[in-house]
Amino acid sequence: MADNVILRGQELDLTDRYWRAANYLSVGQIYLMDNPLLREPLKPEHIKPRLLGHWGTTPGLNFIYAHLNRIIKHRHVDVLYVCGPGHGGPGMVANTYLEGTYSEIYPEVSEDIAGMRKLFKQFSFPGGIPSHAAPETPGSIHEGGELGYALVHAFGAAFDNPGLVVACVVGDGEAETGPLAAAWHSNKFLNPERDGAVLPILHLNGYKIANPTILSRTRDGDLESLFWGYGYQPIFVEGHEPAEMHRKMAEALDEAFDLIEAFQTDARSKPEYRDVPRWPMIILRSPKGWTGPKEVDGKKVEGFWRAHQVPVANCRRDDSHRKILEDWMRSYEPEDLFDGDGRLKAELRALAPQGDKRMGAVPYGNGGRLRTELILPKLSEHAVEVGERGSLQVQSTEVLGRYLRDVLKLNAGGSNFRIFGPDETESNRLGSVFEETNRVWLQKIEEYDVHLARDGRVMEVLSEHLCQGWLEGYLLTGRHGFFSCYEAFIHIVDSMFNQHAKWLKVSRELAWRKPISSLNYLLTSHVWRQDHNGFSHQDPGFVDLVANKKADIVRIYLPPDANTLLWVGDHCLRTFNRVNVIIAGKQPESQYLSMEEAIRHCEAGLGVWEWASFEDDTVSPDVVMACAGDVPTMETLAAVMLLHEAIPALKIRTVNVVDLLALQDPDRHPHGLDNQTFDEIFTTDRPVIFAYHGYPSLIHRLTYRRTNHENIHVRGFVEEGTTTTPFDMTVINQLDRYHLALEAIERVPGLAAKVPDVTEKLKDKLAEHTAFITESGEDMAEITGWRWRRV
Amino acid sequence: MADNVILRGQELDLTDRYWRAANYLSVGQIYLMDNPLLREPLKPEHIKPRLLGHWGTTPGLNFIYAHLNRIIKHRHVDVLYVCGPGHGGPGMVANTYLEGTYSEIYPEVSEDIAGMRKLFKQFSFPGGIPSHAAPETPGSIHEGGELGYALVHAFGAAFDNPGLVVACVVGDGEAETGPLAAAWHSNKFLNPERDGAVLPILHLNGYKIANPTILSRTRDGDLESLFWGYGYQPIFVEGHEPAEMHRKMAEALDEAFDLIEAFQTDARSKPEYRDVPRWPMIILRSPKGWTGPKEVDGKKVEGFWRAHQVPVANCRRDDSHRKILEDWMRSYEPEDLFDGDGRLKAELRALAPQGDKRMGAVPYGNGGRLRTELILPKLSEHAVEVGERGSLQVQSTEVLGRYLRDVLKLNAGGSNFRIFGPDETESNRLGSVFEETNRVWLQKIEEYDVHLARDGRVMEVLSEHLCQGWLEGYLLTGRHGFFSCYEAFIHIVDSMFNQHAKWLKVSRELAWRKPISSLNYLLTSHVWRQDHNGFSHQDPGFVDLVANKKADIVRIYLPPDANTLLWVGDHCLRTFNRVNVIIAGKQPESQYLSMEEAIRHCEAGLGVWEWASFEDDTVSPDVVMACAGDVPTMETLAAVMLLHEAIPALKIRTVNVVDLLALQDPDRHPHGLDNQTFDEIFTTDRPVIFAYHGYPSLIHRLTYRRTNHENIHVRGFVEEGTTTTPFDMTVINQLDRYHLALEAIERVPGLAAKVPDVTEKLKDKLAEHTAFITESGEDMAEITGWRWRRV
């Protein structure tokens, strides 16, 4: 345990000056485009034409930053600063500038007057930097836009990083969100032996945009009780007088870091069972807009919501406003902080840590620097022997589960791979992973519990928000992961996916941000096999959202069987800076492709299945039967058989799509198939009956620029669902083999008139099905027992 | 305060028998399709071929139901049962059958042996009912699928219903979700004077699908501390021995209802300020699968996760499994519960409340029964005088705010309208509502706080989940509401929207479910005017999700100015059983249509703006400039002006779309414009340059079956964003007036070759813009100052 040195005298004074420097630079960024050091009186033209940014939270963020610097220097620890109130972007930028990291990354923003002028002007300025902490911000893994995810990101960063302390600032606004409220329970998943620590700092500054916050007005005692109940020991730092607050904060941080060290030392030296450590947290209560104007135009500002954004607004036109601004900035005494060249004075520079210990430079904040490739098993070791096509029934995700088990085994030493899911790993048939590892569980374990352990690598909690957030934090700090989820409920994290995709889009444009591993989703228990859970569990719309994102960020895979799923899973674990969505069922299903065929098919993204086609090489087929997704593939193959048996002369081509975005034209998506090949496969004029896993519109959207798109007729989920049988799910959405075959007959010119008997027979089959299941509760045997055979 | 009668002797025995009856019926639903009263030994053919449903939570739900019946009888209170673990559907169905409501609604499921056979068979059976509590379930306002929303629904139901107690069962699985974790804080928004009460019952049965739950393993003391910290007083009911548990539960409910009554009486008689009441909650700890098989095949079942779904699985083929099932069902002694006709014995029937006091019949559970129309202001009183088109700059949402203020005023007596939003009512320029009401705030109010009051009708909390969930609960119990939100962050509740739309879809198919008011979203602070907040705040994709839903459920409106927004807002408040999405900016913007024109335009859904067109009646125009959304409309009008001034001979038609789904063909959407009118407006062969608010693909998706869709060229948000100026946002996404004009020139056959100078000038303008803003931080004056004038 480090010797705690009480903050007093010179150190207190220096810390306060450092804080003032950060505050000065923060205000400067919000307001000024010139005259950065106030070497002359403020004039209208020094003020930016549009004043943007959030002052309210910023002095608190700066206060914390200064004190964390002190802790890092005293204790030689690695600290990552996760800034929940990321809209306090000026503070994060100011501090990384003060410690030198900003200018190292962006040399044009140099440590002198010219650089400071650039620093100020670029903030929230066209062509400049965002107003929030963002990928552009050194040391940040957390965008300050949509609130709720600071704490899950922090825990994600701490897992498997035993030497790291993540200091996570949670604003009292953000603390009202659902994901944040659940995230406090992450302490039950943090292993003091193997993981780093998270130090939450709940920053109560009292107000949101226009309202008090719930926690800041929570009655005495309840606040402490709440966080004690969450399992923490809260340390309070409350006040507004700077010197007193510096002393309190230094003491609080010393106490917190002592506790962290004690828990870790204890756990790492004595491995016997203990309950979850009662980790420290800090509750910092300080005024909103602390050190800013007390009043403007006779209205309360400091300590009130009016300090939230720009506390004094009209500085260009209103002399009295400009005077308030100038007085405010001069109150920090810039001449006491910066030397004649505009550089932070040496005695203050000495307060910041050095090199990679600086929070703007800590490698965890640019996780790609730490990332190493996974060691991956050979696909051949997990390949399914298909035998006669369609004769073998296999749970594809179970095969992937064995592959993932081996990924865990091969990378056990690296401690850089985890599997995430909302209590569904076993349900999603990935249970083989429990041969190699367990679920993480730090609370009490009963003797009859199974697959629970303190050092498990499978993270399960009934919150998609926590799974997603932990995984994001884990990836952003340079590791790898895999998230399996019921397809319908992945919508719970739509907005988190959205924000992560935005982070990736911007990160890819920054050379200094090293690539991180892709975020890999396995969506299973999907719409077609939630017949037992009913309508609420039936929704394939997540990919529609995914397809809105920039093409180089996203991939959508629909492997139809186990070997294709294996290839896709393996491929996704090799990629970086992407979001990969894999959709595959967990129920027993027919197997079609050998591993070699699967590799060829997946690499192409889509292709003709010649073994399932009935055509000759000399002419175009009469109809193309296309499919994407495991259930649509099964129904399409059955439809092809029905058609071929009933109308042997019909020339049928069967096309399967694995990599959905290959359908898009190549100038829209890097995986887009070139137009010539596309036209060869889908023809330029023949009807295409496309059976698709999700909402049909996506296929139209992806293919609308293709030559033959007028003839592409898509069937998919049309929002009809209930508790029924698997086959009936396809019938009520008209995606079943009979509807597919009927549509083919209807679309091939002249065919319907020639084979009215076939049409009638298919319609009879549909009626027979409905009567049969309503009575028996089962699908007809010939349907569930269908298997592919070449005639 | 009611006299509390200790549960003992005969009443205890009767209550236990009632519970056993519910448990018996629950098991029967999961397993049997015949022999409902076990009048003969169980045979394989009595067992359903597919065993579905969730036993684990069900006995606990039944236990609570029986005890709530007792409370209702003793105290003559109205209780609504919100069943968080709604997958315990068999229990909800069993209880409403026992009390008679089920057979009243579904007479074919009669109270006799034949009816019981139907009751059993229909459960989770094709053509039958879902396995979860669902719209089909009497008395339910809560779908048991996606977890997290039980408690917000409960509070939403309690607001403005002073005579109602909502008993809300929260499973310990659901308690791990983010929305649920935040929902506990809803107590800070519940006014004991005016609102009803919520009694949360946290049901700790220890396990999720395959894991223990966090709260069930939380160490002693912490659990109590946690809920005390949330502001509740927890009452524990723990055990497994039925008689003891009955006594404890009866005492706990008596204590809870005493407290509720005391707080309400106090608040309603003495109106002075108090802090938030410390409402009671019950923590019920009982075994998962309570009273079910202890072991199956030598493995622990009762009290473990193996009891979650179907505890003994192979009853059709395995005699020993069937024996376990039969013994289990007989352990409830059906002959002691049901008479010879299969009807619940009279002494047990007497335990259920009568008429509308039954929880399956309580009107709050079928809110349309209670719904009354809103009194709405005259549009003419709020209409904006437009004057010369485009000359007036108005914040359209501010105009709507004044209208909403009057809605509040006119309906103050009805107490049936509230406004919801995540701390953004003022920011979204709806602040006029604070002339009529305040924000609800039950915690401490400081003397400098503004617009906070215990009886406010604006509900603000920094959680879209809470806003959405409260509103859903409020609507489902027969009231009206309005939710304003930043457009990007509405994705946070994608999945809640999704589930609500599913609820509406099914409800509309049930004649006994009376229509409820529509869920109305105002999405503002939208993608084009989040230039200051940057990329994380820029996302227009919510409507893509909305458009996936059944056509008769959803509407999407993009009013271009204040009068059209007024019409749309007013219209939405008159509709029912829908989700209405309105997208409109909050910044000052040009006004185009008088109120009369706005009414005509909005009723048509889309139309030609003749005053902004340059064509003659005899021939088709050269180009159609179409737009949807306020910013795209402004840019389109500017592009039309640029084109007309540069190329006076060009025949330009301007089309504006307010009701987006009018673009869809009429057989896909009830608002879809007929094909002939569509072709008249958009022509059959001329280029259409379509400026759209969101991701371009949606327009293609809606129009792909229209004659001229090959010629529709859409511009919209292409996922380019940052902190910049409003106009620059359109430039980086190529939706600005110059890009629109350039595309028109390019698309009109032969035009580009004729006017190379115009093309060059437009490109110069774009370059000039970029240079100017990068230096000045402002848009060029001529651009921000643009206004529409007829040349």
PDB file of N, CA and C in Angstrom, chain B residues 602-650:
ATOM      1  N   CYS B 602     -52.154  18.305 -46.125  1.00  0.00           N
ATOM      2  CA  CYS B 602     -51.965  17.187 -45.194  1.00  0.00           C
ATOM      3  C   CYS B 602     -53.031  16.120 -45.395  1.00  0.00           C
ATOM      4  N   GLU B 603     -54.244  16.547 -45.690  1.00  0.00           N
ATOM      5  CA  GLU B 603     -55.291  15.538 -45.901  1.00  0.00           C
ATOM      6  C   GLU B 603     -54.984  14.693 -47.124  1.00  0.00           C
ATOM      7  N   ALA B 604     -54.413  15.333 -48.148  1.00  0.00           N
ATOM      8  CA  ALA B 604     -54.014  14.565 -49.333  1.00  0.00           C
ATOM      9  C   ALA B 604     -52.785  13.720 -49.048  1.00  0.00           C
ATOM     10  N   GLY B 605     -51.957  14.164 -48.111  1.00  0.00           N
ATOM     11  CA  GLY B 605     -50.751  13.393 -47.751  1.00  0.00           C
ATOM     12  C   GLY B 605     -49.530  13.838 -48.519  1.00  0.00           C
ATOM     13  N   LEU B 606     -49.738  14.176 -49.787  1.00  0.00           N
ATOM     14  CA  LEU B 606     -48.650  14.722 -50.604  1.00  0.00           C
ATOM     15  C   LEU B 606     -49.299  15.463 -51.751  1.00  0.00           C
ATOM     16  N   GLY B 607     -48.547  16.312 -52.420  1.00  0.00           N
ATOM     17  CA  GLY B 607     -49.135  17.020 -53.544  1.00  0.00           C
ATOM     18  C   GLY B 607     -48.166  17.981 -54.207  1.00  0.00           C
ATOM     19  N   VAL B 608     -48.595  18.446 -55.366  1.00  0.00           N
ATOM     20  CA  VAL B 608     -47.800  19.429 -56.111  1.00  0.00           C
ATOM     21  C   VAL B 608     -47.949  20.784 -55.433  1.00  0.00           C
ATOM     22  N   TRP B 609     -46.834  21.463 -55.243  1.00  0.00           N
ATOM     23  CA  TRP B 609     -46.899  22.852 -54.799  1.00  0.00           C
ATOM     24  C   TRP B 609     -46.826  23.722 -56.065  1.00  0.00           C
ATOM     25  N   GLU B 610     -47.992  24.109 -56.509  1.00  0.00           N
ATOM     26  CA  GLU B 610     -48.023  24.836 -57.776  1.00  0.00           C
ATOM     27  C   GLU B 610     -47.318  26.177 -57.688  1.00  0.00           C
ATOM     28  N   TRP B 611     -47.432  26.806 -56.521  1.00  0.00           N
ATOM     29  CA  TRP B 611     -46.789  28.112 -56.350  1.00  0.00           C
ATOM     30  C   TRP B 611     -45.270  28.006 -56.386  1.00  0.00           C
ATOM     31  N   ALA B 612     -44.756  26.818 -56.252  1.00  0.00           N
ATOM     32  CA  ALA B 612     -43.300  26.646 -56.291  1.00  0.00           C
ATOM     33  C   ALA B 612     -42.883  25.876 -57.533  1.00  0.00           C
ATOM     34  N   SER B 613     -43.784  25.764 -58.490  1.00  0.00           N
ATOM     35  CA  SER B 613     -43.493  25.025 -59.728  1.00  0.00           C
ATOM     36  C   SER B 613     -43.424  25.978 -60.902  1.00  0.00           C
ATOM     37  N   PHE B 614     -42.710  25.573 -61.909  1.00  0.00           N
ATOM     38  CA  PHE B 614     -42.606  26.367 -63.131  1.00  0.00           C
ATOM     39  C   PHE B 614     -42.909  25.437 -64.289  1.00  0.00           C
ATOM     40  N   GLU B 615     -44.183  25.312 -64.620  1.00  0.00           N
ATOM     41  CA  GLU B 615     -44.549  24.423 -65.712  1.00  0.00           C
ATOM     42  C   GLU B 615     -45.820  24.973 -66.351  1.00  0.00           C
ATOM     43  N   ASP B 616     -46.154  24.447 -67.495  1.00  0.00           N
ATOM     44  CA  ASP B 616     -47.468  24.803 -68.018  1.00  0.00           C
ATOM     45  C   ASP B 616     -48.322  23.545 -68.030  1.00  0.00           C
ATOM     46  N   ASP B 617     -49.607  23.726 -68.182  1.00  0.00           N
ATOM     47  CA  ASP B 617     -50.525  22.613 -67.991  1.00  0.00           C
ATOM     48  C   ASP B 617     -50.550  21.631 -69.150  1.00  0.00           C
ATOM     49  N   THR B 618     -49.938  22.020 -70.255  1.00  0.00           N
ATOM     50  CA  THR B 618     -50.149  21.226 -71.465  1.00  0.00           C
ATOM     51  C   THR B 618     -49.220  20.023 -71.564  1.00  0.00           C
ATOM     52  N   VAL B 619     -48.064  20.129 -70.978  1.00  0.00           N
ATOM     53  CA  VAL B 619     -47.111  19.007 -71.110  1.00  0.00           C
ATOM     54  C   VAL B 619     -46.576  18.623 -69.744  1.00  0.00           C
ATOM     55  N   SER B 620     -45.923  17.465 -69.720  1.00  0.00           N
ATOM     56  CA  SER B 620     -45.253  17.040 -68.500  1.00  0.00           C
ATOM     57  C   SER B 620     -44.081  17.970 -68.214  1.00  0.00           C
ATOM     58  N   PRO B 621     -43.739  18.126 -66.953  1.00  0.00           N
ATOM     59  CA  PRO B 621     -42.558  18.938 -66.632  1.00  0.00           C
ATOM     60  C   PRO B 621     -41.289  18.222 -67.087  1.00  0.00           C
ATOM     61  N   ASP B 622     -40.199  18.971 -67.149  1.00  0.00           N
ATOM     62  CA  ASP B 622     -38.906  18.337 -67.470  1.00  0.00           C
ATOM     63  C   ASP B 622     -38.367  17.550 -66.288  1.00  0.00           C
ATOM     64  N   VAL B 623     -38.684  18.055 -65.122  1.00  0.00           N
ATOM     65  CA  VAL B 623     -38.136  17.406 -63.931  1.00  0.00           C
ATOM     66  C   VAL B 623     -39.101  17.634 -62.757  1.00  0.00           C
ATOM     67  N   VAL B 624     -39.181  16.623 -61.896  1.00  0.00           N
ATOM     68  CA  VAL B 624     -39.967  16.769 -60.671  1.00  0.00           C
ATOM     69  C   VAL B 624     -38.995  16.883 -59.498  1.00  0.00           C
ATOM     70  N   MET B 625     -39.149  17.962 -58.754  1.00  0.00           N
ATOM     71  CA  MET B 625     -38.329  18.144 -57.547  1.00  0.00           C
ATOM     72  C   MET B 625     -39.220  17.804 -56.356  1.00  0.00           C
ATOM     73  N   ALA B 626     -38.945  16.658 -55.741  1.00  0.00           N
ATOM     74  CA  ALA B 626     -39.798  16.203 -54.640  1.00  0.00           C
ATOM     75  C   ALA B 626     -39.045  16.317 -53.328  1.00  0.00           C
ATOM     76  N   CYS B 627     -39.812  16.447 -52.242  1.00  0.00           N
ATOM     77  CA  CYS B 627     -39.150  16.592 -50.949  1.00  0.00           C
ATOM     78  C   CYS B 627     -40.052  16.089 -49.826  1.00  0.00           C
ATOM     79  N   ALA B 628     -39.407  15.626 -48.749  1.00  0.00           N
ATOM     80  CA  ALA B 628     -40.120  15.219 -47.538  1.00  0.00           C
ATOM     81  C   ALA B 628     -39.230  15.565 -46.357  1.00  0.00           C
ATOM     82  N   GLY B 629     -39.775  16.389 -45.460  1.00  0.00           N
ATOM     83  CA  GLY B 629     -38.976  16.846 -44.321  1.00  0.00           C
ATOM     84  C   GLY B 629     -38.709  18.326 -44.422  1.00  0.00           C
ATOM     85  N   ASP B 630     -38.558  19.010 -43.310  1.00  0.00           N
ATOM     86  CA  ASP B 630     -38.453  20.466 -43.354  1.00  0.00           C
ATOM     87  C   ASP B 630     -37.174  20.965 -44.021  1.00  0.00           C
ATOM     88  N   VAL B 631     -36.035  20.402 -43.641  1.00  0.00           N
ATOM     89  CA  VAL B 631     -34.781  20.853 -44.256  1.00  0.00           C
ATOM     90  C   VAL B 631     -34.712  20.464 -45.735  1.00  0.00           C
ATOM     91  N   PRO B 632     -35.052  19.228 -46.101  1.00  0.00           N
ATOM     92  CA  PRO B 632     -35.079  18.900 -47.532  1.00  0.00           C
ATOM     93  C   PRO B 632     -36.043  19.799 -48.321  1.00  0.00           C
ATOM     94  N   THR B 633     -37.143  20.198 -47.713  1.00  0.00           N
ATOM     95  CA  THR B 633     -38.074  21.081 -48.410  1.00  0.00           C
ATOM     96  C   THR B 633     -37.421  22.436 -48.684  1.00  0.00           C
ATOM     97  N   MET B 634     -36.765  22.978 -47.652  1.00  0.00           N
ATOM     98  CA  MET B 634     -36.088  24.259 -47.845  1.00  0.00           C
ATOM     99  C   MET B 634     -35.036  24.152 -48.947  1.00  0.00           C
ATOM    100  N   GLU B 635     -34.242  23.077 -48.919  1.00  0.00           N
ATOM    101  CA  GLU B 635     -33.186  22.930 -49.934  1.00  0.00           C
ATOM    102  C   GLU B 635     -33.781  22.717 -51.322  1.00  0.00           C
ATOM    103  N   THR B 636     -34.874  21.991 -51.390  1.00  0.00           N
ATOM    104  CA  THR B 636     -35.513  21.766 -52.685  1.00  0.00           C
ATOM    105  C   THR B 636     -36.047  23.078 -53.257  1.00  0.00           C
ATOM    106  N   LEU B 637     -36.708  23.860 -52.419  1.00  0.00           N
ATOM    107  CA  LEU B 637     -37.228  25.152 -52.901  1.00  0.00           C
ATOM    108  C   LEU B 637     -36.087  26.039 -53.376  1.00  0.00           C
ATOM    109  N   ALA B 638     -35.001  26.022 -52.643  1.00  0.00           N
ATOM    110  CA  ALA B 638     -33.849  26.831 -53.068  1.00  0.00           C
ATOM    111  C   ALA B 638     -33.280  26.312 -54.380  1.00  0.00           C
ATOM    112  N   ALA B 639     -33.239  24.982 -54.514  1.00  0.00           N
ATOM    113  CA  ALA B 639     -32.730  24.408 -55.762  1.00  0.00           C
ATOM    114  C   ALA B 639     -33.632  24.790 -56.934  1.00  0.00           C
ATOM    115  N   VAL B 640     -34.944  24.757 -56.677  1.00  0.00           N
ATOM    116  CA  VAL B 640     -35.887  25.137 -57.730  1.00  0.00           C
ATOM    117  C   VAL B 640     -35.622  26.580 -58.165  1.00  0.00           C
ATOM    118  N   MET B 641     -35.400  27.460 -57.193  1.00  0.00           N
ATOM    119  CA  MET B 641     -35.100  28.858 -57.511  1.00  0.00           C
ATOM    120  C   MET B 641     -33.811  28.982 -58.318  1.00  0.00           C
ATOM    121  N   LEU B 642     -32.785  28.277 -57.876  1.00  0.00           N
ATOM    122  CA  LEU B 642     -31.505  28.320 -58.587  1.00  0.00           C
ATOM    123  C   LEU B 642     -31.686  27.866 -60.030  1.00  0.00           C
ATOM    124  N   LEU B 643     -32.412  26.777 -60.189  1.00  0.00           N
ATOM    125  CA  LEU B 643     -32.617  26.232 -61.537  1.00  0.00           C
ATOM    126  C   LEU B 643     -33.436  27.200 -62.394  1.00  0.00           C
ATOM    127  N   HIS B 644     -34.484  27.707 -61.800  1.00  0.00           N
ATOM    128  CA  HIS B 644     -35.356  28.579 -62.580  1.00  0.00           C
ATOM    129  C   HIS B 644     -34.634  29.863 -62.981  1.00  0.00           C
ATOM    130  N   GLU B 645     -33.863  30.406 -62.072  1.00  0.00           N
ATOM    131  CA  GLU B 645     -33.161  31.650 -62.411  1.00  0.00           C
ATOM    132  C   GLU B 645     -32.098  31.410 -63.469  1.00  0.00           C
ATOM    133  N   ALA B 646     -31.447  30.237 -63.384  1.00  0.00           N
ATOM    134  CA  ALA B 646     -30.371  29.954 -64.340  1.00  0.00           C
ATOM    135  C   ALA B 646     -30.904  29.443 -65.665  1.00  0.00           C
ATOM    136  N   ILE B 647     -32.007  28.699 -65.630  1.00  0.00           N
ATOM    137  CA  ILE B 647     -32.536  28.074 -66.855  1.00  0.00           C
ATOM    138  C   ILE B 647     -34.047  28.327 -66.903  1.00  0.00           C
ATOM    139  N   PRO B 648     -34.466  29.534 -67.274  1.00  0.00           N
ATOM    140  CA  PRO B 648     -35.898  29.878 -67.172  1.00  0.00           C
ATOM    141  C   PRO B 648     -36.801  28.969 -67.992  1.00  0.00           C
ATOM    142  N   ALA B 649     -36.288  28.367 -69.039  1.00  0.00           N
ATOM    143  CA  ALA B 649     -37.153  27.540 -69.889  1.00  0.00           C
ATOM    144  C   ALA B 649     -37.439  26.176 -69.274  1.00  0.00           C
ATOM    145  N   LEU B 650     -36.706  25.813 -68.249  1.00  0.00           N
ATOM    146  CA  LEU B 650     -36.864  24.479 -67.655  1.00  0.00           C
ATOM    147  C   LEU B 650     -38.207  24.381 -66.953  1.00  0.00           C
TER     148      LEU B 650
END
